[in-house]
Coordinates of N, CA and C in Angstrom, one line a residue:
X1 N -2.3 18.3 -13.1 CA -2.3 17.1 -12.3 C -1.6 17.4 -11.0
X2 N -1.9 17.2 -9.7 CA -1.0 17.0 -9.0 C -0.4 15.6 -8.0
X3 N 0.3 16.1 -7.5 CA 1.6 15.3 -6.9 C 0.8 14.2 -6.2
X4 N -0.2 14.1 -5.6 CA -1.0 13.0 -5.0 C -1.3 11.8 -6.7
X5 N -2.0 12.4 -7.6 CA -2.1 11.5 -8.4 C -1.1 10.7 -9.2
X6 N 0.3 11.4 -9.4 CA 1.2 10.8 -10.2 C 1.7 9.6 -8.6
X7 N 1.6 10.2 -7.7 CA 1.8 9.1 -6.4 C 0.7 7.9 -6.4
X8 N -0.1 8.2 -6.8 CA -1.6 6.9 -6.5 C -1.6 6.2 -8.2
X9 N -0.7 6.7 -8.6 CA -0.6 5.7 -9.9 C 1.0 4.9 -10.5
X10 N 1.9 5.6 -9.6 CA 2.9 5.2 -8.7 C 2.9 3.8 -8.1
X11 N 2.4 4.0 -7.3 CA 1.6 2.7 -6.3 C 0.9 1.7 -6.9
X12 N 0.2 2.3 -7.7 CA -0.8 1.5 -8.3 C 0.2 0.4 -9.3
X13 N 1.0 1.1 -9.9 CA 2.0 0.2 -10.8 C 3.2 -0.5 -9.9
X14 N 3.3 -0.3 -8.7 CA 3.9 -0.9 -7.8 C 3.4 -2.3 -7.8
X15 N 2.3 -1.9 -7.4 CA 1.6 -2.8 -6.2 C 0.9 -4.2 -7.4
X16 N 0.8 -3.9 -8.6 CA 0.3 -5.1 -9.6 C 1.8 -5.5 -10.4
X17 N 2.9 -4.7 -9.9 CA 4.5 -5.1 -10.4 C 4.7 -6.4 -9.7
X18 N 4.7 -5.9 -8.4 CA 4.8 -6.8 -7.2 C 4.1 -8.2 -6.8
X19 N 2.7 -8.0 -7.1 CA 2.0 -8.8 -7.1 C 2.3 -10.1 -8.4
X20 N 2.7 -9.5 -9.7 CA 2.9 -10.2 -10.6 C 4.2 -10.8 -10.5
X21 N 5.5 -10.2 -10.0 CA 6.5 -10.8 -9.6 C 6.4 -12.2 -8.7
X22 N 5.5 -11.5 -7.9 CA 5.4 -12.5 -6.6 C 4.9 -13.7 -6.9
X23 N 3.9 -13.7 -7.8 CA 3.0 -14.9 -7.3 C 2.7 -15.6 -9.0
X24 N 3.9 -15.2 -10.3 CA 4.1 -16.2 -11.4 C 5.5 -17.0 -11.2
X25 N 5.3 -18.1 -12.1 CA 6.5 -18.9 -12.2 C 7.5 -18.4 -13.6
X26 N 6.4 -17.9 -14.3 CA 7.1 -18.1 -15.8 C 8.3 -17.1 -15.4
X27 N 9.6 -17.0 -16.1 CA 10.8 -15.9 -16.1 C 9.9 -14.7 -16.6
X28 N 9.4 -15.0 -17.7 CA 9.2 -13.9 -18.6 C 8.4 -13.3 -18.1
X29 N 7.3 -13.7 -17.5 CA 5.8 -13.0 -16.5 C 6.8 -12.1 -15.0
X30 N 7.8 -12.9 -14.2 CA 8.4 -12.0 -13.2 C 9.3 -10.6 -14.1
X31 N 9.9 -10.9 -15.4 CA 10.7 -9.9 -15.6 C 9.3 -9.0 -15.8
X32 N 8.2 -9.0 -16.0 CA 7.7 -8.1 -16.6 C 7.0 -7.5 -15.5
X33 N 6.7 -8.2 -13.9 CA 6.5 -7.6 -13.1 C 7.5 -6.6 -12.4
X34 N 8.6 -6.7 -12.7 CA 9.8 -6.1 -12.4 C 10.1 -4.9 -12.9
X35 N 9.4 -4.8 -14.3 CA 9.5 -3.9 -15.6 C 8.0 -3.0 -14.9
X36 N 7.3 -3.3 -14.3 CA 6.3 -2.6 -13.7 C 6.5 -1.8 -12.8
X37 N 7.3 -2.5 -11.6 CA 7.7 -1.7 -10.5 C 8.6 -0.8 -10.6
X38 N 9.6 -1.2 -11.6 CA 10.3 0.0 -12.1 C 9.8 1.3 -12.6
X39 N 8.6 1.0 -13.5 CA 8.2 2.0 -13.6 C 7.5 2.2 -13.0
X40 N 6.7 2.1 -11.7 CA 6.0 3.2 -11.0 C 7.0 3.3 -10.3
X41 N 8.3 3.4 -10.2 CA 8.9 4.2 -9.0 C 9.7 5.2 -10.2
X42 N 10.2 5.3 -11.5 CA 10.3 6.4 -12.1 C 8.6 7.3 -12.4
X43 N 7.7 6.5 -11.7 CA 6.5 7.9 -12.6 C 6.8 8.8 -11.2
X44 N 6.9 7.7 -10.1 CA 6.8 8.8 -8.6 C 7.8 9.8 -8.7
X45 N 9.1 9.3 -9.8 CA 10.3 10.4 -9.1 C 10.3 11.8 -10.0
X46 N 9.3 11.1 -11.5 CA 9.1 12.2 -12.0 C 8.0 13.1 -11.6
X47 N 6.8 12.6 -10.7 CA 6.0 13.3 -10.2 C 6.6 14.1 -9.1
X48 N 7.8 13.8 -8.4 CA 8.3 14.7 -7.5 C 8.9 15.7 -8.0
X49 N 9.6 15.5 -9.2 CA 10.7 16.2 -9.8 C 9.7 17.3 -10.3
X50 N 8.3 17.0 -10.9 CA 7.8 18.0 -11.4 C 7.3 19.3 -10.7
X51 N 6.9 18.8 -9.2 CA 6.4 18.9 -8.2 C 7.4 20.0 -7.4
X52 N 8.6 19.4 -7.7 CA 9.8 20.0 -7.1 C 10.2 21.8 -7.5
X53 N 10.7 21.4 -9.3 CA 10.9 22.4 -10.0 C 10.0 22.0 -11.3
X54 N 9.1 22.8 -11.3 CA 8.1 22.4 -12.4 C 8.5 23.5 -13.8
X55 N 9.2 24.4 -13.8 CA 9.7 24.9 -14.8 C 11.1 24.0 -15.7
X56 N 11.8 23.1 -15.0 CA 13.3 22.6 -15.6 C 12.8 21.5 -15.8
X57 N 13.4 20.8 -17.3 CA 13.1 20.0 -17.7 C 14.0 18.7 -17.4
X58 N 15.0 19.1 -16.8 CA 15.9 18.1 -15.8 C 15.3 16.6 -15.8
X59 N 14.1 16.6 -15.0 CA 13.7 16.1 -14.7 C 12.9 14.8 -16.0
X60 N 12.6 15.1 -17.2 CA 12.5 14.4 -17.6 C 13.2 14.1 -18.4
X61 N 14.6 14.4 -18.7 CA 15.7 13.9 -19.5 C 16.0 13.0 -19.1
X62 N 15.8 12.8 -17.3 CA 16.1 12.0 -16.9 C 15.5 10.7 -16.6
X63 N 14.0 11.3 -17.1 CA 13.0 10.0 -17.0 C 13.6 9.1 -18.2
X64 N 13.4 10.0 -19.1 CA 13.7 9.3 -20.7 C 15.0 8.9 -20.5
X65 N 16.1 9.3 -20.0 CA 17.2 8.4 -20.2 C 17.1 7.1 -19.3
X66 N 16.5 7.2 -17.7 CA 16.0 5.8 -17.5 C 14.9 4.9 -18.2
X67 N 14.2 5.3 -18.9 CA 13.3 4.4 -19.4 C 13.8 3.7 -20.9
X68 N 15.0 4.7 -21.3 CA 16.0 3.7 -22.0 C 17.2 2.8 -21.6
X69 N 17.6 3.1 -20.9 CA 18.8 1.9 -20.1 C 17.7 0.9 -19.5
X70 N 16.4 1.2 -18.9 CA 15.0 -0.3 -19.0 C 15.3 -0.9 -19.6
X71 N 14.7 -0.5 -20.7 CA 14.4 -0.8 -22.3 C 15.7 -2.2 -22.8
X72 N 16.6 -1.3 -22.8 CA 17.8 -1.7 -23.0 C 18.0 -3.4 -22.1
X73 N 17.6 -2.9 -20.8 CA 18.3 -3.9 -20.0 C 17.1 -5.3 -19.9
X74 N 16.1 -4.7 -19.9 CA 15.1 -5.8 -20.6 C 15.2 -6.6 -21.9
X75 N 15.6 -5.9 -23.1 CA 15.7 -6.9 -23.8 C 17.0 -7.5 -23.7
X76 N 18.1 -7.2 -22.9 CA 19.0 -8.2 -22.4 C 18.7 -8.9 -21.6
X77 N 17.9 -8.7 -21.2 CA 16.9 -10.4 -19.9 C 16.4 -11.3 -21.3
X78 N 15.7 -10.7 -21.7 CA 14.5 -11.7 -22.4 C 15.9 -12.4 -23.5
X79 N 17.0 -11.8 -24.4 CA 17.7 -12.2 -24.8 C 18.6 -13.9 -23.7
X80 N 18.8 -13.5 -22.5 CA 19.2 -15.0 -21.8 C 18.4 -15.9 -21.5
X81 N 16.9 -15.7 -21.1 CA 15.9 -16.2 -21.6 C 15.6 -17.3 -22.5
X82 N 15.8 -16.2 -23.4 CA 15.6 -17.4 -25.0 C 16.5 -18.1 -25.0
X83 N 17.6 -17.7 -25.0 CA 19.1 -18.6 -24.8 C 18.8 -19.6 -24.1
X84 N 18.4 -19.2 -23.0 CA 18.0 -20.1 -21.9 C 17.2 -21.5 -22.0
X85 N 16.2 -20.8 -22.9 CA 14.9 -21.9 -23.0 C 15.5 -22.8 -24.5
X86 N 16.0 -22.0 -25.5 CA 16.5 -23.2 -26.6 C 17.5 -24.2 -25.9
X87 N 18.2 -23.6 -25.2 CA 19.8 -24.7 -25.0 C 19.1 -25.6 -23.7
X88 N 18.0 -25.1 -23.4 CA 17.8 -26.2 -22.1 C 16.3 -26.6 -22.0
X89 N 15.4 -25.9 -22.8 CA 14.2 -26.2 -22.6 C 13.6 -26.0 -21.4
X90 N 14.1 -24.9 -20.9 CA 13.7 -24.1 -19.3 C 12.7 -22.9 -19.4
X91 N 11.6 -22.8 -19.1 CA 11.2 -21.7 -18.8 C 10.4 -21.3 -17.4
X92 N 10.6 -21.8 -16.6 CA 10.0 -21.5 -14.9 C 11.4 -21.3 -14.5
X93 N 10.9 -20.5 -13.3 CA 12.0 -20.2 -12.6 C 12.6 -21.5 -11.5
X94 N 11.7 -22.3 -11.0 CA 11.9 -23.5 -10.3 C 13.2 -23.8 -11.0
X95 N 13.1 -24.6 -12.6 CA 13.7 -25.0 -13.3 C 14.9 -24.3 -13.5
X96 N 14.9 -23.2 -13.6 CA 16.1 -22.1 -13.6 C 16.7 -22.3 -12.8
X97 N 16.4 -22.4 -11.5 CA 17.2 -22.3 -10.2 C 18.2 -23.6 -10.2
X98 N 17.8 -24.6 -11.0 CA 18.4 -26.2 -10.4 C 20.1 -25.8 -11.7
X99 N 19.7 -25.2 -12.4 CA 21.0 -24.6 -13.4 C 22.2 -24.3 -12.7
X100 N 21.8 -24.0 -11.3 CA 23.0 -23.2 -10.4 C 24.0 -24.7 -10.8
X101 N 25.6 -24.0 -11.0 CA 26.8 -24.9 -11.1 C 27.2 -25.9 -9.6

């Protein structure tokens, strides 16, 4: 594969990240556009890393250890979330926002 295609699929996961951030209400639908964007900007950085030094595996220890601290930090969203939506019956973000103290 080269460095153009892990880029045009990169983008590609950008750009329907973004879009789905942008233009849902639900929490749960933005976190997961957010969960998109993230990952096309780790596929870009492991396409560069590969691209870079394509013999050292550097590079994807370090994919794998960000796509666990994601992981991780996602289901700590979706965990306030739920919290969120039992103790208050909230799930838009409109509705979220009026929560501020």
């Amino acid at each position: 594969m080269t460095l153009e295609t892990f880029l045009l699929l990169a983008a590609a996961l950008f750009c329907v990240g973004l879009f789905g951030a942008l233009s849902q209400q639900s929490i749960v639908m933005v976190m997961m556009g957010l969960e998109l964007m993230i990952n096309g900007v780790i596929v870009a950085a492991a396409g560069f890393w590969y691209w870079v030094s394509p013999g050292s595996a550097d590079g994807q220890v370090l994919v794998l250890l960000a796509v666990t601290v994601m992981a991780l930090e996602m289901a700590m969203g979706f965990a306030v979330v739920t919290a969120l939506f039992r103790a208050r019956d909230v799930d838009m973000t409109d509705e979220a926002g009026d929560l501020k103290g």
